Amino acid sequence: MRHIISVLMENEPGALSRVVGLFSQRNFNIESLTVAPTEDATLSRLTVTTLGSDRVIEQITKQLNKLIDVVKVVDLTEGDHIERELMMIKLKATGQMRDEIKRTADIFRGQIIDVTPTTYTVQLAGASDKLDAFIDAIGTSGIMEVVRTGVSGLSRGEKVLSL
Amino acid sequence: MVVITGQVMSHLIGEDAFQETDMIGVSRPVVKHSFSVQNPEDIPAIIKKAFHIAESGRPGPVVVDIPKDMTTPTERYPYEYPASVKLRSYNPVSRGHTGQIKKAMDMVLSAKRPVIYSGGGIVMGDASNELTELAQMLNVPVTNTLMGLGGYPGTDRQFIGMLGMHGSYEANMTMHHADLILAVGARFDDRVTNALDKFCPTAKVIHVDIDPAAISKTIKADVPIVGPAKSVLAEMVSIVKASKKQIDKEALESWWQQIEEWRTRHGGRFRTDDSELMKPQQVIEMLSKVTNGDAYVCSDVGQHQMFAAQYYKFNKPNRWINSGGLGTMGFGLPAAMGVKLNFPDADVACVTGEGSIQMNIQELSTISQYDIPVKVICLNNQSLGMVRQWQDMNYESRHSQSYMKSLPDFIKLVEAYGHVGMKVDKYEDLEAAMQEAFSLKDRMVFMDIAVDPFEHVYPMQVPRGSMRDMWLTKTERT
Ligand SMILES: Cc1ncc(C[n+]2csc(CCOP(=O)(O)OP(=O)(O)O)c2C)c(N)n1
Ligand SMILES: [Mg+2]
């Protein structure tokens, strides 16, 4: 099953390489990974989406917790949560394709954030499968470049991951 | 262990400077943590943290990488070593969950065929007394892992030997038929369990370990307990003392009867009549006798290591030092030297093979330099015996890279370094020679002992089988 694991860790040099190293060393899968400092500059928040059986996910969370730099770990998929991913997609946009792209972007609540005579760049945020659906709708022939941030997420309601 | 690595000057880092290596990067997969010093004034705090992390929780190596310019002789700082250290992201547990411990003891007291399976955590966690007290109060059999030997007295009646791939027949049979396994400071690794899906089919598992990640990693624990072995076992002892419920003595009686039957059936026997040469097992038994089972025994990796584990009777913890799950040939001699430095009056032996000893043979020089009179017991079978055994058993004796026609004359070699060499070819000469070696208190002695090159280590579990599937001799299987 797919899991979203959120990690609060020291914002120290080398901390990220320990997390990534752990995944490759132990043959854990990484679907996506995103990391940035939090409101407290000494802490980073890392989100990793991964696939694995319950046993593997248990090992992943335990092994992450074992890293000295890691403060807290939570498997968001264990409870109600919100997940978002951001995508920027650069498309060939000439002639009647321009209208077509605009319409599709509107349906998906995307925004055109850069325009040239031959290209549109669309920004889209949402759950990963929504971004996949947009790519399907557009069709691969018109796509020049895709960049996605990977999933970030948090728990719903009062539950937080903090010190 | 704290390792201090030297690094190029900080302004050169990343430029492929002379002798630059990313020490933090190359060591990352094998360390518990690492630090790189960026300001000289941080050194005391980093060293304090390094030792704290290395020693606490599940101990592990910590690297401190120090660029050359952090110790420039012209820059001076007061060295203020912090009295204490706190890391918000690192809080190893100090005791187990009482509810879980109670639940576990209820299961133990209800068991009919219990066994205690304990490992290196008992030795590292200084929990040998607590383990012994608990086991003897309950009259439960105890088996030790390779790393756990000495955690329970090896000559005690309740000790059934090491378990696993080269475990004793009785230990593996006891595990397989148990209805309850109390695992303490052990990690159910592949050299212990054999095939996971066939592992101890009737047993419930209580698993005590300081490392949460060790629990339910390979074998699912019915009762997981995260905590230091010492305090958890002490709590278990007091629960048993206070408990009205008693362990089923009758059931235990017939369990012991069964175990004794297994013990008599195999009991660590080996043949001495199929070779002119002495058997490696005989050498270890002699070592145990000559040193009264009281030496510090370090070893390398191979058949000699397994024979030492099987035939030396370790009655105390910390007397058996080997690289365990890492299986690092070359470990033995430096380990013995370290032990001897720490315990200069003790007998320290390095049980090794003619293959392993050559991995760090240059330490013969360090031994002269610092006067470290260890005794090397080299079981010379003229081959990488353990490799050859696998080739015998799994590759129809098609030997490849496992025999040695290129051995040095060890006696001349050690004499060249100024040490004492002894060559022993006959069992009749062994006892006297070994006595003499250990009587030379202030000399390093290298005993080059010719043993049967065709001997195998038995029992040996059958690959992908259960705990009880074993080869008992070259021709006999369970
Ligand atoms: C550094 C290292 N290289 C290779 C191995 C693989 N290996 C395991 S046992 C063994 C043979 C050891 O030979 P020896 O020291 O003579 O011991 P014996 O088995 O003959 O008693 C080898 C090569 C290892 N464990 N470590
Ligand atoms: Mg050998």
XYZ file of C-alpha atoms and ligand atoms in Angstrom:
668
model
C 0.000 0.000 0.000
C 0.995 3.600 -0.550
C 1.952 5.511 2.599
C 2.820 9.142 3.222
C 5.418 9.426 5.938
C 6.125 12.798 7.467
C 9.397 13.414 9.241
C 10.390 16.294 11.478
C 14.146 16.517 11.662
C 17.097 18.696 12.550
C 17.907 21.153 9.787
C 21.537 20.008 9.742
C 23.910 19.345 6.868
C 23.943 15.647 6.109
C 20.546 14.911 7.637
C 18.854 14.469 4.268
C 21.577 12.161 2.986
C 21.064 9.937 6.031
C 17.365 9.610 5.240
C 17.934 8.940 1.557
C 20.803 6.577 2.338
C 18.599 4.630 4.722
C 15.995 4.066 2.009
C 18.482 2.818 -0.574
C 20.516 0.782 1.925
C 17.469 -1.091 3.192
C 15.816 -1.473 -0.159
C 12.847 0.721 0.791
C 10.976 2.315 -2.056
C 10.717 6.110 -2.548
C 7.871 7.319 -4.771
C 8.450 10.969 -3.996
C 10.335 13.011 -1.481
C 10.104 16.638 -0.514
C 11.902 18.610 2.163
C 12.119 22.219 3.372
C 12.691 24.117 6.607
C 9.692 24.799 8.861
C 8.696 28.030 10.648
C 11.423 27.089 13.127
C 14.583 27.359 11.036
C 16.356 24.676 13.084
C 13.840 22.064 11.925
C 13.092 20.587 8.513
C 9.963 18.800 7.448
C 10.396 15.933 5.060
C 7.596 14.029 3.385
C 8.195 10.749 1.666
C 5.651 8.648 -0.167
C 6.476 4.990 -0.286
C 4.992 1.622 -1.135
C 5.245 -1.400 1.122
C 3.540 -4.056 3.194
C 2.645 -3.264 6.800
C 5.829 -4.979 7.931
C 7.972 -2.861 5.640
C 6.231 0.372 6.644
C 6.751 -0.521 10.314
C 10.457 -0.991 9.601
C 10.628 2.295 7.671
C 9.145 4.311 10.520
C 11.296 2.533 13.107
C 14.476 2.935 11.105
C 13.703 6.615 10.479
C 13.136 7.134 14.184
C 16.513 5.581 14.857
C 18.334 8.284 12.918
C 19.803 10.707 15.409
C 18.715 13.774 13.384
C 15.097 12.657 13.264
C 12.880 14.233 15.915
C 9.505 12.713 15.046
C 7.943 10.474 12.453
C 4.292 10.000 11.559
C 2.589 7.869 8.936
C -0.080 10.316 7.718
C -1.992 7.608 5.905
C -2.841 6.022 9.273
C -5.372 8.797 9.913
C -7.352 11.544 8.167
C -4.991 13.725 6.272
C -4.633 16.213 3.463
C -2.113 15.781 0.696
C -1.081 18.109 -2.090
C 1.435 18.120 -4.852
C 2.367 21.003 -7.125
C 3.107 20.559 -10.816
C 4.364 22.953 -13.443
C 3.905 21.716 -16.958
C 5.212 23.389 -20.090
C 3.116 22.718 -23.179
C 3.417 23.410 -26.875
C 0.677 25.965 -27.455
C 0.007 27.138 -31.000
C -3.170 27.740 -33.030
C -6.314 26.173 -31.633
C -4.277 24.190 -29.048
C -4.101 27.434 -27.044
C -7.832 27.427 -26.371
C -7.924 23.719 -25.754
C -5.174 23.930 -23.113
C -6.843 26.905 -21.441
C -10.152 25.020 -21.218
C -8.533 21.884 -19.775
C -6.515 23.937 -17.282
C -9.723 25.662 -16.152
C -11.509 22.337 -15.647
C -8.625 21.187 -13.434
C -8.437 24.574 -11.671
C -4.961 25.103 -13.045
C -3.413 28.476 -13.815
C -1.411 29.519 -16.814
C 1.610 31.156 -15.215
C 3.831 31.765 -18.240
C 2.933 32.534 -21.807
C 5.061 32.808 -24.960
C 3.882 32.812 -28.574
C 4.478 29.052 -28.764
C 4.161 27.784 -25.182
C 1.956 27.816 -22.100
C 3.169 26.838 -18.654
C 0.396 25.562 -16.418
C 0.576 25.340 -12.641
C -1.583 22.747 -10.954
C -1.909 21.700 -7.317
C -3.775 18.767 -5.894
C -3.560 15.135 -5.024
C -1.080 13.269 -7.207
C -3.753 11.359 -9.126
C -5.366 14.663 -10.150
C -2.046 15.765 -11.628
C -1.791 12.424 -13.423
C -5.300 12.933 -14.794
C -4.360 16.354 -16.169
C -1.360 14.855 -17.970
C -3.641 12.178 -19.444
C -6.162 14.786 -20.550
C -3.529 16.921 -22.244
C -1.885 13.953 -23.984
C 1.834 13.396 -24.007
C 2.445 14.756 -27.517
C 2.043 18.376 -26.454
C 4.120 18.145 -23.286
C 7.542 19.787 -23.381
C 8.484 19.539 -19.720
C 6.958 18.444 -16.429
C 8.189 19.277 -12.965
C 6.447 18.024 -9.831
C 7.287 18.762 -6.210
C 6.315 15.404 -4.796
C 3.665 15.011 -2.145
C 3.443 17.006 1.049
C 0.776 16.505 3.586
C -0.492 16.967 7.098
C -3.099 15.536 9.415
C -6.574 17.019 9.535
C -7.926 18.818 12.567
C -6.054 19.443 15.791
C -3.382 16.785 15.270
C 0.054 18.239 14.484
C 3.604 17.075 13.984
C 5.724 19.419 16.086
C 8.298 19.398 18.875
C 33.386 3.388 19.451
C 34.212 6.943 18.499
C 36.331 7.350 15.365
C 38.165 10.603 14.735
C 38.956 11.059 11.067
C 41.291 13.689 9.687
C 40.044 15.873 6.869
C 41.663 18.327 4.467
C 41.519 22.021 5.326
C 37.959 23.284 5.227
C 38.497 25.628 2.289
C 39.702 22.668 0.204
C 36.731 20.381 0.922
C 34.994 19.363 -2.277
C 37.926 20.191 -4.534
C 39.406 16.680 -4.710
C 42.336 17.963 -2.713
C 45.371 15.804 -1.878
C 44.159 12.867 0.246
C 40.630 14.211 0.388
C 37.931 11.603 0.963
C 34.349 12.259 2.014
C 34.695 10.474 5.347
C 31.185 11.314 6.476
C 29.832 9.983 3.186
C 31.827 6.767 3.012
C 31.132 5.880 6.614
C 27.448 6.839 6.610
C 25.974 3.378 5.980
C 27.941 1.793 8.825
C 27.775 4.366 11.621
C 25.193 5.309 14.201
C 25.911 8.991 13.625
C 28.618 11.341 12.455
C 29.766 14.900 12.987
C 31.880 17.184 10.927
C 33.621 19.950 12.851
C 33.128 23.400 11.386
C 34.412 25.609 14.197
C 37.251 24.679 16.534
C 35.335 25.943 19.555
C 32.632 23.303 18.895
C 35.061 20.407 19.371
C 34.431 19.726 23.096
C 30.639 19.708 22.696
C 30.842 17.483 19.622
C 33.142 15.009 21.356
C 30.771 14.894 24.316
C 27.823 14.209 22.017
C 29.794 11.620 20.077
C 30.557 9.570 23.193
C 27.026 9.959 24.498
C 25.531 8.628 21.266
C 28.122 5.876 20.854
C 27.560 4.484 24.360
C 23.847 4.903 25.028
C 20.787 3.143 23.654
C 21.873 0.512 21.176
C 25.589 1.342 21.097
C 27.178 2.057 17.746
C 30.135 3.767 16.120
C 30.225 7.549 15.773
C 32.553 9.381 13.395
C 33.930 12.866 14.085
C 35.522 14.331 10.975
C 37.979 17.116 11.779
C 39.427 19.312 9.031
C 43.105 20.071 9.508
C 42.578 23.793 10.070
C 40.324 23.079 13.073
C 43.434 22.218 15.067
C 45.801 24.915 13.845
C 48.456 25.189 16.569
C 48.434 28.986 16.563
C 44.740 29.280 17.302
C 43.959 28.541 20.919
C 40.664 27.980 22.667
C 39.830 26.967 26.217
C 38.866 23.283 26.307
C 35.637 23.221 28.244
C 34.212 19.732 28.204
C 30.466 19.912 28.862
C 29.293 18.081 31.968
C 26.111 16.847 30.357
C 24.511 16.608 26.990
C 20.963 16.803 25.726
C 19.776 16.037 22.229
C 16.121 16.771 21.562
C 16.010 14.204 18.799
C 17.687 11.358 20.698
C 16.167 9.869 23.831
C 16.934 6.179 24.245
C 14.506 4.325 26.491
C 15.641 3.730 30.051
C 13.076 1.087 31.038
C 10.522 -1.263 29.533
C 6.748 -0.894 29.634
C 5.552 -2.426 32.897
C 2.235 -3.597 31.448
C 4.002 -5.445 28.675
C 6.497 -6.975 31.097
C 3.634 -8.249 33.291
C 1.879 -9.689 30.261
C 5.106 -11.386 29.198
C 5.654 -12.946 32.607
C 2.108 -14.219 32.677
C 2.867 -16.015 29.414
C 6.165 -17.354 30.725
C 4.488 -18.728 33.850
C 1.830 -20.419 31.712
C 4.322 -21.997 29.323
C 4.910 -25.736 29.162
C 7.930 -25.767 26.879
C 9.678 -22.421 27.400
C 13.157 -21.419 26.296
C 15.233 -18.293 26.822
C 17.104 -17.177 23.720
C 19.541 -14.410 24.577
C 22.117 -12.490 22.603
C 24.770 -9.835 22.641
C 22.383 -7.381 24.293
C 22.892 -9.262 27.565
C 26.655 -8.811 27.341
C 26.552 -5.185 26.114
C 23.764 -4.349 28.540
C 25.508 -5.868 31.573
C 22.450 -8.036 32.261
C 24.096 -11.386 32.779
C 23.297 -11.598 36.511
C 19.654 -10.708 35.978
C 19.343 -13.236 33.152
C 20.937 -15.980 35.233
C 18.725 -15.233 38.210
C 15.546 -15.296 36.137
C 16.458 -18.475 34.280
C 17.426 -20.329 37.457
C 14.342 -19.215 39.394
C 12.207 -20.631 36.605
C 14.399 -23.619 35.699
C 14.079 -22.721 32.016
C 16.650 -23.799 29.374
C 18.885 -21.051 27.998
C 20.468 -20.827 24.577
C 22.856 -18.052 23.521
C 23.610 -16.510 20.167
C 27.186 -16.243 18.952
C 27.376 -12.743 20.422
C 25.612 -13.749 23.601
C 28.011 -16.494 24.725
C 29.057 -15.993 28.336
C 25.859 -14.053 29.025
C 24.716 -17.248 30.738
C 27.289 -19.575 32.366
C 28.401 -22.102 29.739
C 28.933 -24.963 32.181
C 25.552 -24.623 33.886
C 23.115 -27.516 33.463
C 20.438 -25.191 32.087
C 22.700 -24.015 29.283
C 21.937 -25.869 26.080
C 24.588 -24.244 23.884
C 24.640 -21.826 21.013
C 21.745 -21.914 18.549
C 21.446 -21.381 14.823
C 23.358 -22.423 11.752
C 26.127 -24.067 13.771
C 24.172 -24.268 16.985
C 24.033 -27.352 19.156
C 21.575 -30.096 18.254
C 19.795 -29.673 21.584
C 19.518 -25.886 21.279
C 18.008 -26.009 17.811
C 15.647 -28.855 18.726
C 14.581 -27.039 21.903
C 13.855 -23.865 19.954
C 11.901 -25.717 17.288
C 9.655 -27.487 19.775
C 9.218 -24.676 22.278
C 5.806 -23.194 22.994
C 7.315 -19.954 24.268
C 10.483 -18.102 23.314
C 11.712 -15.350 25.583
C 14.185 -13.481 23.381
C 16.362 -10.928 25.133
C 18.954 -8.755 23.408
C 18.922 -10.926 20.308
C 17.714 -10.106 16.832
C 16.470 -13.270 15.077
C 19.014 -12.897 12.297
C 19.300 -15.272 9.370
C 22.171 -17.229 10.929
C 19.849 -18.018 13.838
C 16.390 -18.561 12.376
C 17.038 -20.489 9.163
C 13.913 -20.187 6.947
C 11.568 -17.649 8.504
C 8.387 -19.402 7.364
C 9.454 -22.613 9.088
C 10.724 -20.975 12.253
C 9.533 -22.495 15.534
C 5.974 -23.255 14.430
C 4.466 -23.722 17.896
C 6.142 -20.860 19.736
C 4.785 -17.575 20.986
C 7.476 -14.923 21.027
C 8.332 -12.344 23.663
C 11.012 -10.017 22.353
C 12.964 -7.671 24.603
C 15.380 -5.281 22.917
C 16.634 -1.756 23.388
C 16.305 -1.137 19.664
C 12.650 -0.920 18.594
C 13.688 -1.600 14.992
C 15.092 -4.998 15.997
C 11.666 -6.102 17.209
C 9.383 -7.791 14.670
C 11.917 -7.134 11.914
C 12.128 -10.761 10.837
C 9.987 -12.697 13.331
C 6.830 -11.056 14.570
C 6.806 -10.621 18.335
C 3.621 -11.501 20.193
C 4.784 -9.353 23.091
C 7.288 -6.636 22.136
C 9.181 -4.957 24.964
C 11.460 -2.030 24.177
C 13.958 -1.437 26.943
C 17.407 -2.187 28.344
C 17.871 -5.895 29.084
C 19.129 -5.231 32.602
C 16.158 -3.305 33.936
C 13.564 -5.360 32.059
C 15.010 -8.634 33.384
C 15.240 -7.204 36.898
C 11.562 -6.303 36.686
C 10.783 -9.802 35.448
C 12.639 -11.301 38.405
C 10.628 -9.269 40.896
C 7.358 -10.139 39.165
C 8.149 -13.859 39.434
C 9.151 -13.444 43.094
C 5.891 -11.680 43.909
C 3.677 -13.885 41.777
C 1.240 -16.389 43.289
C 1.144 -18.201 39.979
C 3.894 -20.797 39.554
C 5.386 -22.252 36.438
C 3.995 -25.738 35.644
C 6.677 -27.908 37.266
C 5.391 -31.173 35.824
C 5.316 -29.884 32.284
C 8.788 -28.481 32.770
C 9.984 -31.812 34.087
C 9.008 -33.642 30.913
C 10.374 -30.765 28.807
C 13.736 -31.211 30.499
C 13.568 -34.953 29.987
C 13.124 -34.371 26.272
C 15.983 -31.852 26.188
C 18.304 -34.243 28.017
C 17.473 -36.903 25.454
C 18.498 -34.535 22.693
C 21.609 -33.622 24.602
C 22.675 -37.262 24.903
C 21.841 -38.003 21.300
C 24.382 -35.536 19.939
C 26.028 -33.614 22.744
C 28.724 -31.965 20.636
C 30.426 -35.175 19.580
C 33.026 -35.241 16.831
C 35.183 -37.988 15.346
C 38.847 -38.344 16.113
C 39.426 -41.621 14.269
C 39.175 -40.453 10.669
C 42.413 -38.518 10.496
C 46.026 -38.802 11.564
C 45.990 -35.138 12.409
C 44.516 -33.543 15.437
C 40.976 -32.158 15.320
C 40.380 -28.429 15.713
C 37.728 -29.170 18.337
C 40.358 -30.903 20.469
C 42.508 -27.791 20.379
C 39.685 -25.607 21.645
C 38.811 -28.082 24.382
C 42.460 -27.989 25.414
C 42.461 -24.186 25.379
C 39.409 -24.222 27.618
C 41.175 -26.637 29.976
C 44.555 -24.882 30.068
C 42.992 -21.470 30.704
C 40.329 -22.829 33.108
C 37.645 -21.385 30.859
C 38.686 -17.994 32.108
C 40.638 -16.445 29.232
C 39.493 -13.630 27.030
C 39.050 -15.313 23.687
C 39.000 -13.232 20.530
C 38.464 -14.780 17.160
C 38.433 -14.225 13.443
C 35.953 -15.695 10.982
C 35.674 -19.253 9.782
C 35.569 -22.781 11.083
C 37.986 -21.956 13.898
C 35.551 -19.286 15.107
C 32.644 -21.720 15.201
C 34.744 -24.360 16.974
C 35.772 -21.768 19.552
C 32.130 -20.779 20.045
C 31.053 -24.417 20.391
C 33.844 -25.869 22.507
C 35.172 -23.106 24.745
C 33.046 -22.944 27.880
C 32.381 -19.273 28.524
C 31.210 -18.796 32.058
C 31.420 -15.030 32.178
C 30.220 -12.256 29.891
C 32.688 -10.230 27.850
C 35.125 -13.138 27.548
C 34.261 -13.880 23.936
C 35.018 -11.132 21.455
C 34.334 -11.618 17.775
C 32.857 -9.711 14.880
C 29.558 -11.635 14.924
C 27.127 -10.730 12.202
C 29.691 -8.665 10.342
C 31.924 -11.696 9.772
C 35.134 -9.736 9.454
C 38.292 -11.776 8.975
C 41.213 -9.872 10.445
C 39.260 -8.764 13.515
C 40.825 -11.217 15.931
C 44.377 -10.038 16.456
C 43.688 -6.298 16.866
C 40.750 -7.178 19.136
C 42.987 -9.353 21.296
C 45.528 -6.550 21.492
C 42.869 -4.097 22.632
C 41.635 -6.503 25.294
C 45.164 -7.199 26.513
C 45.896 -3.487 26.806
C 42.823 -3.103 28.974
C 43.423 -6.254 31.050
C 47.222 -6.598 31.144
C 47.154 -9.394 33.731
C 44.571 -11.575 32.022
C 45.145 -14.439 29.606
C 44.144 -13.209 26.170
C 43.952 -15.623 23.258
C 43.252 -15.026 19.608
C 41.765 -18.138 18.043
C 42.360 -17.774 14.345
C 42.992 -19.532 11.067
C 45.988 -19.339 8.795
C 43.773 -17.350 6.417
C 42.352 -14.781 8.815
C 45.598 -14.090 10.665
C 47.219 -12.893 7.470
C 44.671 -10.099 7.131
C 46.280 -8.102 9.921
C 49.599 -9.869 10.365
C 51.406 -6.507 10.387
C 50.126 -6.039 13.929
C 52.940 -8.340 15.048
C 54.967 -5.151 14.808
C 52.564 -3.120 16.944
C 52.716 -5.930 19.494
C 56.491 -5.454 19.774
C 56.196 -1.690 19.794
C 53.753 -1.605 22.699
C 54.630 -4.929 24.330
C 51.253 -6.638 24.167
C 51.816 -10.324 24.979
C 48.734 -11.989 23.489
C 48.637 -15.684 22.547
C 47.679 -16.583 18.999
C 46.132 -20.019 18.616
C 46.240 -20.635 14.886
C 44.182 -23.629 13.767
C 46.145 -24.283 10.628
C 44.062 -26.367 8.228
C 45.899 -25.021 5.200
C 42.668 -23.768 3.716
C 39.943 -21.200 3.943
C 38.124 -23.944 5.745
C 34.688 -22.437 6.035
C 34.633 -21.558 2.352
C 35.854 -25.027 1.487
C 33.172 -26.593 3.669
C 30.474 -24.755 1.687
C 32.089 -25.828 -1.552
C 32.125 -29.410 -0.258
C 28.483 -29.305 0.755
C 26.910 -27.135 -1.942
C 29.244 -27.370 -4.915
C 30.216 -31.036 -4.966
C 33.668 -30.342 -3.556
C 34.678 -28.272 -6.562
C 37.194 -26.223 -4.609
C 37.950 -22.767 -5.846
C 40.170 -20.162 -4.174
C 39.788 -21.969 -0.862
C 43.088 -23.824 -0.526
C 46.436 -22.364 0.334
C 49.678 -23.503 -1.120
C 51.224 -20.135 -0.406
C 51.445 -20.100 3.349
C 54.385 -18.389 4.997
C 56.476 -20.126 7.631
C 54.623 -18.558 10.556
C 57.326 -19.545 13.030
C 60.041 -17.718 11.120
C 57.708 -14.808 10.580
C 56.849 -14.261 14.234
C 60.448 -14.830 15.261
C 61.484 -12.133 12.812
C 59.284 -9.751 14.785
C 60.936 -10.930 18.008
C 58.098 -13.134 19.264
C 57.898 -16.805 20.229
C 56.717 -19.340 17.671
C 55.569 -22.876 18.491
C 54.664 -25.507 15.962
C 52.457 -28.352 17.148
C 51.650 -31.318 14.919
C 50.650 -34.003 17.386
C 47.864 -34.037 19.914
C 50.223 -35.633 22.457
C 52.335 -32.470 22.428
C 49.461 -30.025 22.590
C 48.835 -29.737 26.314
C 52.459 -29.203 27.286
C 53.001 -26.700 24.504
C 49.907 -24.729 25.400
C 50.825 -24.739 29.079
C 54.188 -23.348 28.147
C 52.712 -20.694 25.869
C 50.475 -19.355 28.637
C 53.266 -19.549 31.186
C 55.322 -17.119 29.103
C 53.412 -14.217 30.609
C 55.388 -11.413 29.040
C 55.902 -12.891 25.585
C 53.729 -12.891 22.553
C 53.374 -16.532 21.491
C 52.131 -17.795 18.147
C 51.006 -21.415 18.204
C 50.866 -22.829 14.698
C 48.769 -25.939 15.190
C 48.305 -28.400 12.350
C 44.716 -29.652 12.316
C 42.728 -31.940 10.042
C 42.146 -29.982 6.831
C 39.024 -31.993 5.981
C 37.055 -31.363 9.157
C 33.633 -29.700 8.877
C 31.695 -27.715 11.435
C 28.616 -29.582 12.638
C 25.775 -29.395 13.353
C 24.951 -27.337 10.302
C 21.425 -26.294 9.479
C 20.131 -27.336 6.092
C 19.598 -24.232 3.933
C 15.989 -23.018 3.762
C 14.939 -25.561 6.364
C 13.594 -25.095 9.874
C 15.651 -24.784 13.043
C 15.645 -28.566 13.501
C 16.821 -29.459 9.992
C 20.518 -30.141 10.462
C 23.445 -32.069 9.169
C 24.961 -33.737 12.228
C 27.996 -35.272 10.530
C 29.141 -35.583 6.932
C 26.673 -38.410 6.402
C 23.978 -38.025 9.061
C 20.939 -35.723 8.824
C 18.026 -35.055 11.152
C 37.621 -9.918 5.238
C 36.914 -11.157 4.846
N 37.168 -11.724 3.637
C 36.531 -12.855 3.277
C 35.615 -13.446 4.097
C 34.890 -14.730 3.664
N 35.338 -15.855 4.491
C 34.629 -16.304 5.552
S 35.368 -17.554 6.372
C 36.672 -17.534 5.312
C 37.804 -18.506 5.491
C 38.629 -18.208 6.676
O 39.779 -19.020 6.632
P 40.649 -19.268 7.929
O 40.920 -17.986 8.602
O 41.828 -20.105 7.569
O 39.642 -20.059 8.861
P 39.110 -21.569 8.780
O 37.711 -21.501 8.240
O 40.019 -22.341 7.892
O 39.134 -22.037 10.185
C 36.497 -16.564 4.325
C 37.426 -16.315 3.212
C 35.368 -12.812 5.336
N 34.457 -13.292 6.201
N 36.034 -11.685 5.689
Mg 42.097 -22.190 7.701
